[in-house]
Short mmCIF file of C-alpha atoms and ligand atoms in Angstrom, two decimals:
data_model
loop_
_atom_site.label_atom_id
_atom_site.label_comp_id
_atom_site.label_asym_id
_atom_site.label_seq_id
_atom_site.Cartn_x
_atom_site.Cartn_y
_atom_site.Cartn_z
CA MET A 1 -1.73 16.04 45.25
CA SER A 2 -0.48 12.50 44.91
CA THR A 3 -2.21 9.83 42.65
CA ILE A 4 -2.40 5.95 43.06
CA LYS A 5 0.13 5.58 39.99
CA ALA A 6 2.53 8.18 41.60
CA ILE A 7 2.62 6.31 45.07
CA ALA A 8 3.13 2.84 43.28
CA GLU A 9 6.26 4.57 41.65
CA ASN A 10 7.40 6.06 44.53
CA TYR A 11 7.23 2.39 46.57
CA GLN A 12 9.95 1.20 44.24
CA THR A 13 12.79 3.05 46.14
CA PHE A 14 11.29 1.61 49.61
CA ASN A 15 14.05 0.17 51.49
CA PRO A 16 12.81 -2.93 54.01
CA ALA A 17 16.19 -2.76 56.08
CA ALA A 18 15.74 0.83 56.32
CA TYR A 19 11.72 0.59 57.23
CA LEU A 20 12.56 -2.36 59.76
CA GLN A 21 15.02 -0.12 61.32
CA ASN A 22 12.83 2.58 61.84
CA ASN A 23 10.01 1.44 63.19
CA TYR A 24 10.49 -2.29 64.88
CA VAL A 25 13.64 -1.74 66.82
CA PRO A 26 13.62 0.43 70.43
CA PRO A 27 12.20 2.87 71.41
CA ARG A 28 9.23 1.94 69.14
CA ALA A 29 9.46 -1.80 69.74
CA ASP A 30 10.71 -1.69 73.69
CA PHE A 31 9.31 -4.73 75.54
CA SER A 32 10.18 -3.19 78.85
CA ASN A 33 8.15 0.08 78.08
CA PRO A 34 4.41 0.05 78.99
CA ASP A 35 4.23 3.20 76.51
CA SER A 36 5.96 1.60 73.61
CA VAL A 37 4.09 1.35 70.33
CA VAL A 38 4.72 -2.28 69.27
CA PRO A 39 3.50 -3.89 72.57
CA TRP A 40 0.39 -1.90 72.26
CA LYS A 41 -0.27 -3.35 69.00
CA LEU A 42 0.63 -6.73 69.92
CA LYS A 43 -1.93 -6.48 72.99
CA CYS A 44 -4.71 -5.37 70.70
CA LEU A 45 -4.44 -8.02 68.19
CA ALA A 46 -3.82 -10.73 71.19
CA ASP A 47 -7.13 -9.66 73.17
CA ALA A 48 -9.21 -9.89 69.80
CA CYS A 49 -7.87 -13.14 69.30
CA ALA A 50 -8.37 -14.43 72.80
CA SER A 51 -12.08 -13.66 72.23
CA GLY A 52 -12.76 -17.18 71.02
CA GLU A 53 -14.75 -15.63 67.84
CA ILE A 54 -12.08 -15.57 65.16
CA GLY A 55 -10.86 -18.63 63.37
CA GLY A 56 -11.21 -20.66 60.21
CA GLN A 57 -9.93 -22.14 57.33
CA ILE A 58 -7.75 -19.10 55.75
CA LEU A 59 -6.19 -15.70 56.89
CA VAL A 60 -4.85 -13.40 54.78
CA ASP A 61 -2.62 -10.45 55.87
CA ILE A 62 -2.85 -7.61 53.58
CA GLY A 63 0.28 -5.68 52.83
CA SER A 64 2.49 -7.64 54.92
CA GLY A 65 5.43 -5.40 54.13
CA PRO A 66 8.89 -6.93 55.55
CA THR A 67 6.86 -7.81 58.93
CA VAL A 68 5.40 -10.80 60.55
CA TYR A 69 4.54 -9.15 63.83
CA GLN A 70 1.09 -8.78 63.04
CA VAL A 71 -0.15 -12.13 62.49
CA LEU A 72 1.67 -13.28 65.77
CA SER A 73 -1.66 -14.26 67.64
CA ALA A 74 -4.02 -14.42 64.64
CA PHE A 75 -2.14 -17.20 62.80
CA GLU A 76 -2.79 -19.82 65.58
CA LEU A 77 -6.64 -19.69 64.62
CA PHE A 78 -6.54 -20.62 61.12
CA LYS A 79 -5.07 -23.72 59.03
CA GLU A 80 -3.55 -21.64 56.25
CA VAL A 81 -1.89 -18.42 56.43
CA ILE A 82 -1.01 -16.05 53.35
CA LEU A 83 1.30 -13.28 53.51
CA THR A 84 0.89 -10.49 50.71
CA ASP A 85 2.75 -7.62 49.66
CA PHE A 86 3.06 -4.87 46.75
CA LEU A 87 6.60 -5.36 46.48
CA GLU A 88 8.86 -8.05 45.30
CA VAL A 89 11.52 -6.68 47.93
CA ASN A 90 9.41 -7.54 50.83
CA ARG A 91 8.09 -10.61 49.76
CA GLU A 92 11.58 -11.66 49.39
CA GLU A 93 12.31 -10.44 53.08
CA LEU A 94 9.55 -12.32 54.50
CA LYS A 95 10.73 -15.44 52.74
CA LYS A 96 14.26 -15.11 54.39
CA TRP A 97 12.80 -15.19 57.35
CA LEU A 98 10.47 -18.09 56.84
CA HIS A 99 13.09 -20.17 55.40
CA ASP A 100 15.55 -19.01 58.63
CA GLU A 101 18.09 -17.42 56.15
CA PRO A 102 21.22 -15.36 57.09
CA GLY A 103 20.38 -11.61 57.31
CA ALA A 104 16.80 -12.10 58.50
CA PHE A 105 15.02 -9.76 60.87
CA ASP A 106 14.88 -11.05 64.16
CA TRP A 107 11.35 -11.47 65.44
CA GLY A 108 12.36 -13.55 68.35
CA PRO A 109 11.61 -10.81 70.87
CA PHE A 110 8.16 -9.86 69.20
CA ILE A 111 7.33 -13.65 69.40
CA ASN A 112 8.53 -13.99 72.99
CA HIS A 113 6.22 -10.93 74.13
CA VAL A 114 3.32 -12.58 72.53
CA CYS A 115 4.00 -15.52 74.19
CA SER A 116 4.38 -13.87 77.50
CA ILE A 117 0.70 -12.00 76.80
CA GLU A 118 -0.87 -15.23 75.80
CA GLY A 119 0.58 -16.81 79.10
CA LYS A 120 0.70 -20.39 77.77
CA GLY A 121 4.07 -20.64 79.05
CA GLU A 122 5.38 -22.23 76.01
CA PRO A 123 8.94 -21.58 74.64
CA TRP A 124 8.62 -18.70 71.95
CA GLN A 125 10.67 -20.92 69.65
CA GLU A 126 7.86 -23.26 69.35
CA LYS A 127 5.55 -20.57 68.08
CA ARG A 128 8.42 -19.42 65.76
CA LYS A 129 8.27 -22.84 64.18
CA ARG A 130 4.38 -23.02 63.97
CA LEU A 131 4.27 -19.72 62.17
CA ARG A 132 6.96 -20.72 59.41
CA GLU A 133 4.86 -23.91 58.92
CA ARG A 134 1.41 -22.46 58.67
CA VAL A 135 2.45 -19.65 56.18
CA SER A 136 1.45 -21.56 52.66
CA ARG A 137 2.28 -18.65 50.28
CA VAL A 138 3.70 -15.04 50.05
CA ILE A 139 2.03 -13.54 47.13
CA PRO A 140 1.75 -10.00 45.63
CA VAL A 141 -1.34 -7.76 46.45
CA ASN A 142 -2.87 -4.50 44.95
CA VAL A 143 -5.60 -3.24 47.18
CA HIS A 144 -6.49 -0.66 44.37
CA GLN A 145 -7.94 -3.61 42.25
CA PRO A 146 -11.16 -5.04 42.55
CA CYS A 147 -9.44 -8.39 43.13
CA PRO A 148 -6.53 -7.56 45.43
CA LEU A 149 -5.04 -10.91 45.19
CA GLY A 150 -5.62 -11.53 41.37
CA THR A 151 -6.54 -15.25 40.62
CA GLU A 152 -4.76 -16.49 43.79
CA LEU A 153 -7.79 -16.19 45.69
CA ALA A 154 -11.22 -15.51 44.89
CA PRO A 155 -13.81 -12.95 46.31
CA GLY A 156 -15.63 -14.22 49.49
CA THR A 157 -13.08 -17.09 50.23
CA VAL A 158 -11.10 -15.77 53.03
CA ASP A 159 -12.36 -16.33 57.05
CA ALA A 160 -10.14 -13.27 58.17
CA LEU A 161 -7.91 -10.64 57.18
CA VAL A 162 -5.31 -8.87 59.30
CA SER A 163 -3.67 -5.50 57.68
CA SER A 164 -1.37 -3.17 59.29
CA PHE A 165 -0.53 0.29 57.77
CA CYS A 166 -1.17 -0.61 54.51
CA LEU A 167 -4.02 0.90 53.02
CA GLU A 168 -3.49 4.46 54.20
CA ALA A 169 0.20 4.11 53.10
CA CYS A 170 -0.81 3.37 49.33
CA SER A 171 -3.78 5.79 49.04
CA PRO A 172 -3.48 9.07 48.09
CA ASP A 173 -6.51 10.29 49.94
CA TYR A 174 -9.43 8.98 52.25
CA PRO A 175 -11.77 8.10 49.37
CA ALA A 176 -8.95 5.97 47.92
CA PHE A 177 -8.65 4.30 51.44
CA VAL A 178 -12.37 3.77 51.48
CA LYS A 179 -12.34 2.21 47.96
CA ALA A 180 -9.14 -0.07 49.12
CA LEU A 181 -11.25 -1.45 51.88
CA GLN A 182 -13.90 -2.09 49.80
CA ASN A 183 -11.60 -4.21 47.80
CA ILE A 184 -10.15 -6.18 50.42
CA THR A 185 -13.50 -6.38 51.83
CA GLY A 186 -14.78 -8.45 48.85
CA LEU A 187 -12.30 -11.49 49.92
CA LEU A 188 -14.12 -12.02 52.82
CA LYS A 189 -16.66 -14.35 53.72
CA PRO A 190 -19.84 -13.14 55.21
CA GLY A 191 -19.26 -13.12 58.89
CA GLY A 192 -15.48 -12.84 58.26
CA HIS A 193 -13.12 -10.61 60.75
CA VAL A 194 -10.92 -7.90 59.96
CA LEU A 195 -8.09 -6.91 62.30
CA MET A 196 -6.63 -3.50 61.10
CA ILE A 197 -3.97 -1.62 62.44
CA GLY A 198 -3.72 1.94 60.99
CA ALA A 199 -2.16 5.45 61.09
CA LEU A 200 -3.75 8.20 62.26
CA GLU A 201 -3.12 11.75 60.92
CA GLU A 202 0.23 10.77 59.20
CA SER A 203 1.11 12.54 56.07
CA TYR A 204 4.44 10.73 55.24
CA PHE A 205 6.76 8.23 56.53
CA LEU A 206 10.61 7.19 55.43
CA ALA A 207 11.90 4.02 54.50
CA GLY A 208 15.66 4.74 53.11
CA GLU A 209 15.59 6.82 50.18
CA ALA A 210 12.04 6.76 49.80
CA LYS A 211 9.61 9.35 51.62
CA LEU A 212 6.15 7.88 51.00
CA SER A 213 2.96 10.12 51.33
CA VAL A 214 0.25 8.63 53.63
CA ALA A 215 -3.48 9.40 53.31
CA SER A 216 -4.02 11.33 56.47
CA PHE A 217 -7.20 11.14 58.41
CA THR A 218 -9.02 10.78 61.89
CA GLU A 219 -10.01 7.95 64.29
CA GLU A 220 -13.48 8.81 63.49
CA MET A 221 -13.26 8.74 59.78
CA THR A 222 -11.68 5.25 60.29
CA ARG A 223 -14.50 3.94 62.24
CA LYS A 224 -17.09 5.49 59.57
CA ALA A 225 -15.30 3.56 56.85
CA PHE A 226 -15.97 0.37 58.41
CA GLN A 227 -19.50 1.45 59.56
CA ASP A 228 -20.35 2.37 55.93
CA MET A 229 -18.79 -0.98 54.41
CA GLY A 230 -21.25 -2.89 56.15
CA TYR A 231 -18.93 -3.96 59.31
CA VAL A 232 -20.09 -4.38 62.84
CA ILE A 233 -17.16 -2.75 64.91
CA ARG A 234 -16.27 -5.32 67.61
CA ASP A 235 -13.42 -3.16 69.12
CA PHE A 236 -11.98 -0.11 68.45
CA ARG A 237 -9.00 1.54 70.33
CA SER A 238 -6.51 4.38 69.87
CA TYR A 239 -3.06 5.26 70.81
CA THR A 240 -1.57 8.69 70.72
CA MET A 241 2.03 8.69 69.75
CA PRO A 242 4.15 9.86 72.89
CA GLU A 243 7.06 12.45 72.28
CA SER A 244 9.21 9.52 73.14
CA MET A 245 8.02 7.36 69.99
CA LYS A 246 8.62 10.37 67.69
CA VAL A 247 11.80 9.31 66.12
CA GLY A 248 11.91 11.50 62.97
CA VAL A 249 10.86 8.72 60.61
CA ASP A 250 7.21 10.05 59.95
CA ASP A 251 4.86 12.33 61.48
CA VAL A 252 2.25 10.16 62.69
CA LYS A 253 0.12 11.58 65.46
CA GLY A 254 -1.65 8.19 66.77
CA ILE A 255 -2.64 4.74 65.67
CA SER A 256 -5.94 2.97 65.57
CA PHE A 257 -6.68 -0.57 65.88
CA VAL A 258 -10.10 -2.02 64.62
CA TRP A 259 -11.67 -5.31 65.07
CA ALA A 260 -14.68 -5.55 62.57
CA GLN A 261 -17.00 -8.10 61.53
CA LYS A 262 -18.43 -8.50 57.99
CA LYS A 263 -22.22 -8.57 58.27
CA GLU A 264 -23.57 -12.01 57.14
CA SER A 265 -25.86 -10.18 54.96
CA ASN A 266 -23.29 -8.58 52.81
N1 SAM B 1 2.40 -4.25 57.28
C1 SAM B 1 3.77 -3.76 57.58
C2 SAM B 1 3.51 -3.04 58.97
O1 SAM B 1 2.98 -3.27 59.73
O2 SAM B 1 4.80 -2.37 59.17
C3 SAM B 1 4.00 -2.87 56.38
C4 SAM B 1 3.28 -1.73 56.25
S1 SAM B 1 4.26 -0.37 55.13
C5 SAM B 1 3.91 1.05 55.67
C6 SAM B 1 3.05 -0.35 53.56
C7 SAM B 1 2.90 -1.63 53.05
O3 SAM B 1 1.95 -1.42 51.79
C8 SAM B 1 4.23 -1.65 52.09
O4 SAM B 1 5.00 -3.00 52.51
C9 SAM B 1 3.84 -1.71 50.49
O5 SAM B 1 4.82 -2.48 49.71
C10 SAM B 1 2.67 -1.89 50.55
N2 SAM B 1 1.96 -1.57 49.41
C11 SAM B 1 2.28 -0.55 48.81
N3 SAM B 1 1.36 -0.26 47.56
C12 SAM B 1 0.46 -1.16 47.69
C13 SAM B 1 -1.04 -1.54 47.04
N4 SAM B 1 -1.30 -0.78 46.00
N5 SAM B 1 -1.49 -2.54 47.53
C14 SAM B 1 -1.04 -3.41 48.61
N6 SAM B 1 -0.10 -2.98 49.19
C15 SAM B 1 0.70 -1.84 48.97
#
């Protein structure tokens, strides 16, 4: 049985390059395959963002890791975007991409794909430029703290949150996941939106030397956590990992997508 402290120690060996290679190249990120998992995630996010109901001043991505695909639709709807991660190596990886430095991961195909879903016919490079301009900060986060962003952002000041594969990947069990959800919920304004992508029934994943344990739970438990926290679930989708996506880097069985809105009275 793991603990929050043991998980935090284990993350010190997390290798961003290996993590990107495990999850963000084909077959998992194959834009020519309709069953591929990354296009599924991007479509869920794009559909919620196309609803016209999400927008405002500040968008925070909780536990960005070394990735930006999760904000490619949502960032357009906010004046300021804040990326966050627990690890300095991931924050550095993000800054490398934001500053277009050599060795940065190529998010071009992901951006191009989101442009094609959005169907506005704009060159993808324009979206890349806008995202780089819109990100104002890359800051530390700890979802196990009552104020996950410390003094950087006070409770109740954020219009929307995005988070992908973070809460379950740093929590020892379901109660710790629920508590972490409560902590990040505190950042949101009443009526604010959350777009969350999470692993279903996963017990571990690999990132180079690191083998990280994951809090394993079901689709129903994900839904219940949001409902119990006082959210209205606006959309909920799930994806079953096909055999072709099982590439030996984790034991994830499926993925959930939740679009939830914090009740005005919370
Ligand atoms: N969001 C990325 C994605 O979609 O691939 C990365 C997800 S990765 C599985 C989990 C992330 O959670 C890592 O970047 C890790 O640094 C971060 N993390 C670990 N402990 C954390 C904590 N206590 N609070 C917030 N994030 C944490």
